[in-house]
Amino acid sequence: MDALIPRLLLAGLAVVAAALLFWRAAGAVRTGRRRADQAELVGRVFKATDAILGSLDVQRVLPMVCEVGTHLSGHSGAAVLFLAEDGRAAPAASWGLSSASGDGAFTALESHAAEVLRTGRALILRLQPDHRSAPGDVGRFRAVCGLPLRRKSGVIGALLLLSEKAPGAYQGELSVLEYFAAQAATAIENARLYQQVQNLFLSTIKALAAAVDAKDAYTHGHSEDIAELVAMLAAEMKLPPQEEEKVRLAGLLHDIGKIGIPDAILQKPGALDASERAIMMTHASLGASIIDRPGPLRDLVTIVRHHHERYDGQGYPDGLRGDAIPIGAAILAVADAFDAMTSHRTYHAARDVDSALEEIRRHAGTQFHPAVVEALVRVVERERRLGSPWYRNIRTRVLEGEPAPPPVRAAQAAADEGDLVRQVVQQIRDAEDLHEVADRLARATAHLLQCGHAAVLLRDDERRVLRVEASTGAPLPGSVLPRSRSTPWLALERRAEQRQADGDGVCAPLLSAGRAVGVVMATGGAFTESAMRLLARAAEAVAPAVDAALARAEVKRLSATDEVTGLLNRRALVTRLREEARRHERYGTRFALALADVRALAEFNALHGYAAGDEMLRRLGEVMLPAIRKTDFLARLDGGTFGLLMPEIDYAQAAQAVNRIRELVEGRDVAVRGRFIMLPLLTWALASCPVDGTDPDALLALAEKRLYHARARVPG
């Protein structure tokens, strides 16, 4: 018995030692796994930051930060990015949330973003029960991880990651996510600085162009009109984006050399004599020498110098011929001629559009580059068919008659404010398109108050901003003004006219049926009380017309939009298909139609629910859109069937485009209702014009027939 006890003790010690060794080994395995997971996550962060740091487009960087941040976490299903603006947190982008979430969801998260901005520290919180009542699909999340976006200047924003798991799930990821947030802040700051530099550069160019146009009141705005047309021609001719931008900027500056031409020659009402014409012809080379300085304008020198060369070699200043003329200069020559023909000058009346086109086509191959002339014809026909604001502006310009002399100040032009207001209403009453209404209102306001610039800003409740719909100068159309204590927002919220603190600008709200739909703003003038009153009366008179145009625009958008994906619907795609068929009939152009069908959509809906199926279709559309050209049309026809109309492309090129989309979609993970899933495979079918026929309805039927047979060949 005595000998047995020591043996039992030894055996027990051996068991304990073995258990300790096992526990240590298991701990080492767990530690190794954690380190491996951490290393993998760090590697993913480096790859992710490369993507966001590689872009300088703010509108692309912000949603990319949200998407990449969501993917980096092992369990996050959505993200919302807030930026610091005027001491408050303003939502700037989101990812993983349905469109039904809306502003109310962001409001529910603003307090967390504000806390991150205030403390400058990351926070992990459990969302309170009342958060479940947030609109859309936000209420399903249980936890939020708030990450400060910090720069040397301070915290510029907050990235909120949302998870359906408990807050503790974020603890192991926090250090890596904070590193990503720091890199994201750098990317956002870089993009913002680049945008500021670009805006300053563009403002400088526009100021130079305005200085040239100011020498002759009859050519006011000529340079901006040219820039708009050359940009459309460059896009139509498929120039690279960098070249397209160069041509547009050259369009603004093409006549800068006229600064050195005497006013007596520039403004002479009749024909120039030989000596005057020789002086005028120096403006091209003079303009090139003005901008031929180190810096970004030097890229425009050859375009500005050669925009009066002729295709047959009879132009100036160097007598270049054919393809020796830079393509940008050839585009500018055609645009300049078309704009001049359709504008009233002291020496000729404006021609109608068709007459101007015919004259330019008669000189294709002699004065003008033939390919550019054909591009102009296509652009004009397309804009005419679409009834675009650009085309309507030209029609209005042609029909207005000879321009009146430069106007004098409103107070000198008429004493009766009522007459002046009626003149403003008269100028916009026949317009129906929203942009045309806003554009005419901006121009009428600038004329009414004789100010430097006028703009119409419309309320965008979805984004909580004021959007510049039209402007005679700065701010540029398309830019936005977030909610702030600025003069336009004060005018909107107080529903009364407001003057800027420096007295250089005034704003009046557009009030229709008690609702504030936007603001009219005038800047660059000495605004008296009577001028403010005049602006307020004009805004009150035209507000119903602006509101009606807004309603028409929304009805038009909804009638052409698929409610599930936000893409075009079947009717809108068929309309554009028929337009392309008419283009082919008239000009012999090509186009292709591709149909794609989601495989096993019924099974997906049965497994995940119809709401998840709709969200998956939305995500699929979002993934496909970046892979198509700006000139293509993507639509959801019905169910899981998508349509892609590709103008100016043949069957083989369309097949290549489909392969690019297939490579982008297949194997792609997207967030659907808070979970990452792999997008389902697509079955494709193609039909093209003229190979498969020219009748649009028959082409659609053929594509659908081919899609049916392609689906039948898919196994299972």
XYZ file of C-alpha atoms in Angstrom:
716
model
C 0.000 0.000 0.000
C 2.826 2.363 0.915
C 4.461 1.739 -2.472
C 1.181 2.350 -4.304
C 0.702 5.942 -3.045
C 3.917 7.330 -4.593
C 3.064 5.676 -7.892
C -0.411 7.274 -7.825
C 1.098 10.663 -7.044
C 3.526 10.313 -9.921
C 0.734 9.313 -12.268
C -1.347 12.296 -11.155
C 1.567 14.647 -11.687
C 2.080 13.187 -15.153
C -1.581 13.785 -16.017
C -1.356 17.385 -14.767
C 1.846 17.964 -16.743
C 0.258 16.519 -19.873
C -2.785 18.739 -19.379
C -0.555 21.774 -18.962
C 1.369 20.914 -22.121
C -1.875 20.408 -24.028
C -3.267 23.718 -22.753
C -0.077 25.523 -23.759
C -0.090 23.886 -27.178
C -3.746 24.813 -27.720
C -3.013 28.385 -26.620
C -0.109 28.543 -29.037
C -2.394 27.349 -31.840
C -5.013 29.953 -30.918
C -2.379 32.673 -30.752
C -0.986 31.572 -34.088
C -4.434 31.683 -35.631
C -5.086 35.133 -34.206
C -1.756 36.361 -35.538
C -2.450 34.796 -38.920
C -5.909 36.388 -39.009
C -4.382 39.710 -37.968
C -1.701 39.430 -40.637
C -4.318 38.616 -43.255
C -6.387 41.615 -42.159
C -3.362 43.916 -42.279
C -2.604 42.661 -45.774
C -6.173 43.436 -46.815
C -5.848 46.933 -45.351
C -2.745 47.641 -47.440
C -4.510 46.504 -50.611
C -7.614 48.495 -49.724
C -5.735 51.712 -48.998
C -3.947 51.428 -52.338
C -7.358 51.568 -54.045
C -8.682 54.619 -52.220
C -5.378 56.518 -52.320
C -5.199 55.952 -56.064
C -8.229 58.166 -56.792
C -8.474 61.956 -56.604
C -12.211 62.123 -57.354
C -14.034 63.072 -54.133
C -17.340 61.665 -55.377
C -15.643 58.303 -55.940
C -13.439 58.261 -52.827
C -16.212 58.829 -50.272
C -18.416 55.816 -51.147
C -15.275 53.732 -51.729
C -14.169 54.394 -48.133
C -17.552 53.158 -46.917
C -17.469 50.015 -49.058
C -13.857 49.101 -48.304
C -14.300 49.771 -44.587
C -17.311 47.440 -44.500
C -15.411 44.684 -46.291
C -12.406 44.964 -43.974
C -14.477 44.097 -40.928
C -15.351 40.448 -40.570
C -18.978 41.132 -39.705
C -20.003 44.687 -40.662
C -22.926 44.958 -43.050
C -23.008 48.681 -43.795
C -21.174 51.960 -43.275
C -22.038 55.659 -43.203
C -19.438 58.397 -43.610
C -19.966 61.785 -41.960
C -17.827 64.851 -42.673
C -17.311 67.771 -40.308
C -19.047 70.851 -41.709
C -19.570 74.057 -39.743
C -19.070 72.261 -36.447
C -21.566 69.484 -37.128
C -21.571 66.007 -38.617
C -23.052 65.944 -42.126
C -23.677 62.618 -43.932
C -21.586 62.411 -47.094
C -21.749 58.774 -48.282
C -22.974 55.325 -47.321
C -22.696 51.723 -48.418
C -24.755 48.620 -47.712
C -27.986 50.481 -46.937
C -31.075 50.379 -49.095
C -32.365 53.607 -50.637
C -35.411 53.305 -48.363
C -33.229 54.139 -45.361
C -33.186 57.831 -46.296
C -32.193 60.823 -44.214
C -33.986 59.580 -41.106
C -31.474 56.751 -40.788
C -28.576 59.179 -40.968
C -30.238 61.381 -38.363
C -30.418 58.381 -36.020
C -26.638 57.971 -36.351
C -25.621 61.643 -36.236
C -25.164 61.699 -32.449
C -22.581 58.890 -32.664
C -20.734 60.673 -35.464
C -20.813 63.924 -33.478
C -19.312 62.119 -30.473
C -16.443 60.792 -32.618
C -15.828 64.296 -34.003
C -15.883 65.794 -30.513
C -13.563 63.302 -28.799
C -11.389 62.338 -31.741
C -11.368 58.743 -30.459
C -12.787 55.507 -31.774
C -15.889 54.258 -30.030
C -17.763 50.957 -29.969
C -21.369 51.168 -28.846
C -24.461 49.058 -28.599
C -27.291 50.718 -30.511
C -30.224 51.579 -28.265
C -33.593 49.833 -28.646
C -35.244 52.986 -30.016
C -32.827 52.752 -32.938
C -34.928 49.831 -34.184
C -37.500 52.348 -35.356
C -35.030 53.941 -37.792
C -36.316 53.968 -41.376
C -35.296 51.452 -44.012
C -33.037 48.567 -43.043
C -30.902 50.461 -40.499
C -32.868 49.193 -37.549
C -31.543 45.656 -37.930
C -28.043 46.612 -36.703
C -27.060 46.067 -33.048
C -23.646 47.738 -32.825
C -21.716 50.657 -34.261
C -17.962 51.205 -34.508
C -17.131 54.899 -34.926
C -13.710 55.673 -36.418
C -12.274 59.220 -36.479
C -10.878 60.432 -39.810
C -7.937 62.434 -38.512
C -5.565 64.802 -40.288
C -3.020 67.308 -38.957
C -5.694 69.990 -39.120
C -7.940 67.918 -36.856
C -10.722 65.363 -37.237
C -12.333 65.906 -40.643
C -15.005 63.234 -40.327
C -16.220 59.958 -38.861
C -16.717 56.537 -40.437
C -19.460 54.490 -38.747
C -19.410 50.727 -39.328
C -22.655 48.897 -38.520
C -22.953 45.277 -37.410
C -25.729 42.852 -36.505
C -23.398 41.317 -33.901
C -22.754 42.496 -30.369
C -20.275 45.390 -29.841
C -17.573 43.024 -28.570
C -17.108 41.649 -32.084
C -15.227 44.832 -33.013
C -12.603 44.617 -30.249
C -10.191 42.358 -32.114
C -10.394 44.473 -35.289
C -10.174 47.932 -33.787
C -6.446 48.651 -34.230
C -6.478 47.612 -37.878
C -9.688 49.552 -38.585
C -8.184 52.672 -36.981
C -5.178 52.382 -39.291
C -7.510 52.138 -42.271
C -9.435 55.206 -41.067
C -6.194 57.187 -40.939
C -5.394 56.233 -44.530
C -8.970 57.006 -45.582
C -8.644 60.495 -44.075
C -5.506 61.046 -46.148
C -7.303 59.937 -49.315
C -10.274 62.240 -48.617
C -8.028 65.210 -47.846
C -5.958 64.621 -50.997
C -9.082 64.431 -53.145
C -10.489 67.590 -51.581
C -7.261 69.530 -52.128
C -7.068 68.325 -55.724
C -10.658 69.422 -56.317
C -9.906 72.847 -54.843
C -6.885 73.240 -57.118
C -8.934 72.137 -60.127
C -11.720 74.573 -59.236
C -9.215 77.401 -58.852
C -7.598 76.492 -62.159
C -10.976 76.395 -63.920
C -12.046 79.682 -62.323
C -8.863 81.319 -63.577
C -9.461 80.085 -67.101
C -13.073 81.260 -67.031
C -11.963 84.658 -65.785
C -9.542 84.927 -68.715
C -12.277 83.862 -71.142
C -14.695 86.381 -69.643
C -12.071 89.117 -70.048
C -11.894 88.335 -73.769
C -15.672 88.148 -74.224
C -16.090 91.443 -72.348
C -14.304 93.272 -75.179
C -17.347 92.702 -77.383
C -20.837 92.729 -75.821
C -22.271 90.787 -78.776
C -20.074 87.761 -78.123
C -20.759 87.559 -74.379
C -20.660 83.923 -73.274
C -19.212 82.790 -76.632
C -16.239 81.006 -75.062
C -18.383 78.964 -72.647
C -20.746 78.007 -75.479
C -17.765 76.809 -77.517
C -16.365 74.856 -74.560
C -19.680 73.020 -74.129
C -19.875 72.070 -77.810
C -16.243 70.953 -78.179
C -16.655 68.746 -75.089
C -19.646 67.021 -76.720
C -17.741 66.593 -80.001
C -14.690 65.164 -78.222
C -16.891 62.688 -76.371
C -18.696 61.762 -79.602
C -15.338 61.050 -81.271
C -14.283 58.875 -78.306
C -11.238 60.954 -77.392
C -9.535 59.874 -74.141
C -10.809 61.758 -71.067
C -7.553 63.708 -70.736
C -7.784 64.914 -74.351
C -11.476 65.713 -73.912
C -10.637 67.955 -70.962
C -7.823 69.675 -72.891
C -10.160 70.463 -75.783
C -12.802 71.828 -73.406
C -10.290 74.135 -71.705
C -8.919 75.230 -75.064
C -12.504 76.066 -76.061
C -12.637 78.509 -73.159
C -9.302 80.102 -74.087
C -9.274 79.818 -77.883
C -9.795 83.568 -78.426
C -7.548 84.836 -75.626
C -5.277 86.412 -78.236
C -8.049 88.927 -79.022
C -6.987 90.755 -75.860
C -4.243 92.214 -78.023
C -6.531 93.177 -80.946
C -7.709 96.827 -81.033
C -11.378 97.359 -80.121
C -11.949 99.275 -83.347
C -11.251 96.088 -85.295
C -13.041 93.698 -82.949
C -16.225 95.765 -82.870
C -16.266 97.012 -86.449
C -19.832 96.527 -87.750
C -18.857 95.866 -91.369
C -16.298 93.742 -93.195
C -12.625 94.169 -92.340
C -10.239 95.534 -94.940
C -7.026 93.693 -95.855
C -4.841 95.349 -93.199
C -7.458 94.901 -90.475
C -7.928 91.261 -91.437
C -4.170 90.702 -91.197
C -4.166 92.115 -87.675
C -7.176 89.982 -86.692
C -5.448 86.833 -87.982
C -2.632 87.313 -85.478
C -4.932 86.486 -82.548
C -4.348 82.721 -82.859
C -0.553 82.920 -82.607
C -0.797 85.715 -80.031
C -3.116 83.592 -77.878
C -0.724 80.638 -78.088
C 2.179 82.832 -76.966
C 0.149 84.154 -74.006
C -0.447 80.675 -72.565
C 2.928 79.223 -73.604
C 4.329 79.335 -70.090
C 5.419 76.535 -67.737
C 2.317 74.997 -66.230
C -0.885 73.170 -67.217
C -1.931 75.752 -69.831
C 1.050 74.822 -71.989
C -0.802 71.640 -73.022
C -3.348 73.859 -74.796
C -0.858 75.825 -76.921
C -1.103 73.755 -80.123
C -4.912 73.667 -80.023
C -5.205 77.432 -79.533
C -2.567 78.182 -82.189
C -4.053 75.993 -84.890
C -7.822 76.376 -84.451
C -7.993 78.458 -87.662
C -6.086 75.972 -89.823
C -7.997 74.472 -92.765
C -8.113 70.834 -93.777
C -6.918 71.781 -97.311
C -3.925 73.714 -95.958
C -5.269 77.201 -96.731
C -5.677 78.259 -93.084
C -3.465 80.178 -90.690
C -1.047 80.731 -89.003
C 1.046 77.793 -90.306
C -0.945 76.399 -93.232
C -1.172 72.887 -91.746
C -3.027 70.311 -93.845
C -5.152 67.225 -93.118
C -4.141 65.079 -90.186
C -1.175 67.357 -89.460
C -3.724 69.606 -87.729
C -4.122 68.544 -84.060
C -7.487 66.847 -83.671
C -8.373 69.200 -80.810
C -7.808 72.195 -83.084
C -9.905 70.559 -85.832
C -12.762 70.046 -83.351
C -12.459 73.633 -82.147
C -12.575 74.957 -85.733
C -15.872 73.192 -86.469
C -17.431 74.204 -83.133
C -16.328 77.829 -83.586
C -17.835 77.988 -87.061
C -21.135 76.407 -86.011
C -21.491 78.710 -83.005
C -20.731 81.781 -85.103
C -23.253 80.783 -87.801
C -26.046 80.252 -85.273
C -25.343 83.512 -83.394
C -26.293 87.082 -84.246
C -23.353 89.324 -84.922
C -22.980 92.941 -85.953
C -22.118 91.733 -89.458
C -24.660 88.913 -90.001
C -27.911 87.479 -88.723
C -28.015 84.004 -87.204
C -28.684 81.014 -89.459
C -31.028 78.264 -88.400
C -29.461 74.988 -87.280
C -30.107 73.045 -90.490
C -28.719 75.820 -92.676
C -25.573 76.037 -90.549
C -25.092 72.257 -90.674
C -25.526 72.224 -94.437
C -22.948 74.995 -94.865
C -20.415 73.171 -92.689
C -21.010 69.861 -94.522
C -20.396 71.623 -97.867
C -16.922 72.524 -96.620
C -16.051 69.120 -95.144
C -12.755 67.980 -96.610
C -11.755 71.514 -97.611
C -12.128 73.851 -94.648
C -13.122 71.289 -92.009
C -12.002 67.819 -90.931
C -14.638 65.387 -92.345
C -14.731 63.169 -89.261
C -15.374 66.171 -87.008
C -18.159 67.393 -89.304
C -19.889 64.013 -89.123
C -19.507 64.047 -85.339
C -21.179 67.478 -85.253
C -24.087 66.167 -87.330
C -24.551 63.228 -84.964
C -24.378 65.452 -81.878
C -26.889 67.978 -83.230
C -29.304 65.260 -84.344
C -29.084 63.500 -81.000
C -29.604 66.686 -79.015
C -32.465 67.699 -81.312
C -34.140 64.315 -80.870
C -33.732 64.449 -77.103
C -34.866 68.066 -76.955
C -31.878 68.871 -74.761
C -31.403 72.294 -73.120
C -28.321 72.837 -75.318
C -30.344 72.443 -78.508
C -33.247 74.531 -77.224
C -30.833 77.304 -76.242
C -29.505 77.414 -79.803
C -33.032 77.466 -81.230
C -33.959 80.293 -78.871
C -30.804 82.187 -79.785
C -31.568 81.908 -83.496
C -35.200 82.956 -83.116
C -34.611 85.865 -80.724
C -33.584 88.247 -83.510
C -30.678 90.611 -83.413
C -29.291 91.159 -79.928
C -30.228 94.289 -78.089
C -27.484 96.682 -77.024
C -25.966 95.943 -73.629
C -28.642 96.707 -70.991
C -28.373 99.466 -68.427
C -29.100 99.067 -64.727
C -32.620 98.017 -63.806
C -33.311 101.228 -61.902
C -32.554 103.224 -65.055
C -34.319 100.855 -67.444
C -37.758 101.140 -65.858
C -39.305 102.685 -62.817
C -42.135 100.214 -62.534
C -41.062 97.083 -60.667
C -44.201 95.308 -61.809
C -43.183 95.670 -65.452
C -39.721 94.304 -64.702
C -41.137 91.287 -62.879
C -43.539 90.607 -65.756
C -40.561 90.652 -68.111
C -38.880 87.925 -66.039
C -42.041 85.791 -66.023
C -42.429 86.315 -69.764
C -38.928 84.938 -70.397
C -39.530 81.621 -68.625
C -43.244 80.988 -69.199
C -42.807 78.931 -72.398
C -40.075 76.698 -70.975
C -41.052 73.259 -69.642
C -37.762 71.446 -69.076
C -36.473 72.025 -65.541
C -32.962 72.994 -66.608
C -34.280 75.370 -69.260
C -36.600 77.055 -66.732
C -33.700 77.472 -64.287
C -31.292 78.651 -66.978
C -33.687 81.301 -68.273
C -34.424 82.427 -64.713
C -30.703 82.800 -63.937
C -30.114 84.836 -67.094
C -33.199 86.976 -66.507
C -32.104 87.647 -62.920
C -28.624 88.722 -64.020
C -30.230 91.055 -66.565
C -32.793 92.345 -64.061
C -30.275 93.294 -61.358
C -27.323 93.978 -63.666
C -25.052 91.906 -61.437
C -21.936 89.828 -62.036
C -23.588 86.417 -61.722
C -26.950 84.873 -60.946
C -27.808 81.293 -60.031
C -30.825 79.104 -59.290
C -30.346 76.590 -56.466
C -32.948 73.869 -55.956
C -33.607 71.908 -52.799
C -32.480 68.261 -52.827
C -34.109 66.705 -49.772
C -32.620 63.280 -50.427
C -29.049 64.568 -50.098
C -29.901 67.482 -47.781
C -28.196 69.996 -50.053
C -28.997 72.908 -52.327
C -28.047 71.950 -55.905
C -27.030 74.588 -58.460
C -29.367 73.859 -61.359
C -28.299 76.805 -63.528
C -25.880 79.718 -63.303
C -24.486 82.514 -65.434
C -21.072 82.005 -63.814
C -20.030 80.906 -60.337
C -21.080 78.697 -58.608
C -20.937 76.119 -61.379
C -24.084 74.144 -62.316
C -24.064 70.735 -60.657
C -22.226 71.898 -57.544
C -23.944 71.519 -54.185
C -24.199 73.555 -50.997
C -24.638 71.415 -47.836
C -26.924 72.642 -45.076
C -25.150 75.493 -43.279
C -25.574 79.064 -42.043
C -24.827 80.386 -45.521
C -26.981 83.094 -47.102
C -28.877 80.757 -49.498
C -29.785 78.388 -46.670
C -30.862 81.289 -44.460
C -33.113 82.587 -47.248
C -34.604 79.114 -47.658
C -35.187 78.423 -43.975
C -36.348 81.936 -43.027
C -38.453 82.191 -46.212
C -37.298 85.747 -46.800
C -34.708 87.561 -48.884
C -31.226 87.761 -47.337
C -28.114 89.831 -47.993
C -24.582 88.443 -47.691
C -22.508 89.823 -44.834
C -20.138 91.602 -47.244
C -23.062 93.045 -49.203
C -21.848 91.440 -52.433
C -24.788 89.069 -52.851
C -28.513 88.683 -52.224
C -30.795 85.632 -52.154
C -34.558 85.223 -52.350
C -36.492 81.992 -51.689
C -38.690 80.312 -54.295
C -41.938 79.720 -52.369
C -44.688 77.704 -54.055
C -47.888 76.748 -52.217
C -46.149 77.437 -48.925
C -43.227 75.161 -49.761
C -39.645 76.391 -50.261
C -38.375 74.676 -53.417
C -35.164 76.626 -53.920
C -33.361 79.958 -53.979
C -32.481 82.619 -56.560
C -29.062 84.129 -55.855
C -27.357 87.195 -57.333
C -23.749 88.205 -56.680
C -21.267 90.807 -57.827
C -23.297 94.002 -57.529
C -24.141 96.946 -55.289
C -27.529 95.735 -54.090
C -29.853 98.353 -52.664
C -33.033 97.708 -50.722
C -35.049 98.242 -53.906
C -32.917 95.619 -55.699
C -33.568 93.105 -52.907
C -37.292 93.855 -53.063
C -37.250 93.453 -56.834
C -35.523 90.063 -56.572
C -38.009 88.898 -53.952
C -40.993 89.865 -56.133
C -39.513 88.128 -59.156
C -38.798 84.962 -57.130
C -42.360 84.959 -55.806
C -43.773 85.321 -59.311
C -41.748 82.541 -60.931
C -41.745 80.017 -58.047
C -44.914 78.194 -59.265
C -43.343 77.722 -62.702
C -40.176 76.300 -61.109
C -42.245 73.995 -58.879
C -44.243 72.758 -61.884
C -41.025 72.070 -63.786
C -39.722 70.118 -60.791
C -42.878 68.011 -60.751
C -42.616 67.322 -64.491
C -38.966 66.329 -64.110
C -39.822 63.911 -61.294
C -42.691 62.352 -63.270
C -40.399 61.970 -66.277
C -37.692 60.381 -64.134
C -40.088 57.946 -62.475
C -41.745 56.956 -65.750
C -38.382 55.935 -67.185
C -36.955 54.346 -64.015
C -37.185 50.810 -62.696
C -38.378 51.113 -59.109
C -36.306 48.161 -57.857
C -32.862 48.955 -59.282
C -33.075 52.649 -60.161
C -31.932 51.798 -63.719
C -33.923 52.509 -66.869
C -37.075 50.423 -67.255
C -38.182 48.376 -70.267
C -40.163 51.199 -71.829
C -37.250 53.637 -71.623
C -34.849 51.112 -73.164
C -37.253 50.347 -76.035
C -37.566 54.091 -76.711
C -33.793 54.446 -76.972
C -33.572 51.280 -79.072
C -35.956 52.820 -81.597
C -33.955 56.053 -81.587
C -30.800 54.100 -82.444
C -32.666 52.331 -85.257
C -33.653 55.714 -86.716
C -30.019 56.859 -86.476
C -28.972 53.769 -88.409
C -31.587 54.444 -91.073
C -30.357 57.998 -91.499
C -26.593 57.703 -91.001
C -25.777 53.998 -91.237
C -24.615 53.769 -87.627
C -24.255 50.452 -85.771
C -25.495 49.331 -82.394
C -25.874 46.178 -80.325
C -28.349 44.957 -77.738
C -27.292 42.544 -74.991
C -29.687 40.771 -72.629
C -28.577 39.188 -69.357
C -30.642 36.875 -67.166
C -29.900 36.069 -63.516
C -29.588 32.325 -63.107
C -31.624 30.645 -60.373
C -33.357 33.855 -59.270
C -36.407 31.912 -58.088
C -34.198 29.700 -55.915
C -32.453 32.770 -54.498
C -35.806 34.358 -53.608
C -37.015 31.113 -52.027
C -33.849 30.861 -49.922
C -33.386 34.500 -48.894
C -36.769 36.148 -49.494
C -38.025 38.530 -52.180
C -36.718 41.622 -50.375
C -33.201 40.159 -50.458
C -33.743 39.276 -54.121
C -34.619 42.887 -54.937
C -31.567 44.122 -53.045
C -29.354 41.641 -54.873
C -30.689 42.975 -58.216
C -29.866 46.525 -57.088
C -26.344 45.497 -56.137
C -25.943 43.723 -59.474
C -26.894 46.897 -61.326
C -24.439 48.918 -59.207
C -21.640 46.490 -60.054
C -22.374 46.514 -63.800
C -22.679 50.297 -64.221
C -18.940 51.152 -63.841
C -18.093 48.582 -66.542
C -20.135 50.229 -69.309
C -19.459 53.337 -71.377
C -21.125 56.665 -70.704
C -22.943 56.320 -74.015
C -24.463 52.912 -73.151
C -27.903 52.369 -71.619
C -28.432 49.779 -68.871
C -31.977 48.776 -67.941
C -33.891 46.139 -66.000
C -36.551 44.715 -68.279
C -38.412 42.452 -65.855
C -37.695 39.833 -63.196
C -34.007 39.018 -63.348
C -33.508 40.179 -66.962
C -31.289 43.178 -67.721
C -30.826 44.922 -71.071
C -27.760 46.803 -72.307
C -27.984 48.998 -75.414
C -24.558 49.840 -76.880
C -24.528 52.510 -79.658
C -21.715 52.772 -82.223
C -20.546 49.205 -81.694
C -20.630 45.975 -83.708
C -21.336 42.388 -82.642
C -17.696 41.487 -81.913
C -17.103 44.620 -79.849
C -20.349 44.012 -77.975
C -19.224 40.460 -77.165
C -15.984 41.852 -75.732
C -17.970 44.329 -73.611
C -20.154 41.494 -72.300
C -17.047 39.499 -71.373
C -15.690 42.470 -69.403
C -18.929 42.703 -67.449
C -18.991 38.930 -66.890
C -15.443 39.010 -65.483
C -16.409 41.877 -63.164
C -19.612 40.243 -61.902
C -18.681 36.575 -61.564
C -17.288 35.780 -58.138
C -18.029 39.285 -56.809
C -19.150 39.485 -53.169
C -21.727 42.131 -52.288
C -23.608 42.993 -49.105
C -27.248 41.932 -49.152
C -29.225 42.689 -46.009
C -26.107 42.782 -43.869
C -24.465 39.611 -45.233
C -21.897 39.179 -47.957
C -23.037 36.898 -50.754
C -21.603 35.996 -54.129
C -23.526 37.450 -57.054
C -25.303 34.771 -59.127
C -24.090 33.958 -62.623
C -25.658 35.610 -65.670
C -26.773 34.100 -68.963
C -26.153 36.424 -71.929
C -27.528 36.844 -75.451
C -26.689 39.386 -78.170
C -28.287 40.920 -81.262
C -26.785 43.688 -83.374
C -27.718 46.088 -86.150
C -27.337 45.749 -89.088
C -26.061 42.140 -88.954
C -29.239 40.779 -87.341
C -31.617 43.275 -88.931
C -32.623 46.902 -88.542
C -36.140 46.754 -87.084
C -35.845 47.602 -83.357
C -38.783 45.489 -82.187
C -37.573 42.506 -84.221
C -34.058 42.899 -82.777
C -35.426 42.869 -79.233
C -37.513 39.792 -80.022
C -34.459 38.061 -81.529
C -32.327 38.850 -78.461
C -35.059 37.477 -76.178
C -35.319 34.331 -78.305
C -31.557 33.790 -78.107
C -31.678 34.368 -74.351
C -34.413 31.738 -74.019
C -32.310 29.154 -75.882
C -29.191 30.131 -73.910
C -31.080 29.556 -70.646
C -32.253 26.184 -71.895
C -28.633 25.125 -72.481
C -27.573 25.996 -68.921
C -27.221 22.758 -66.882
C -29.656 22.238 -64.034
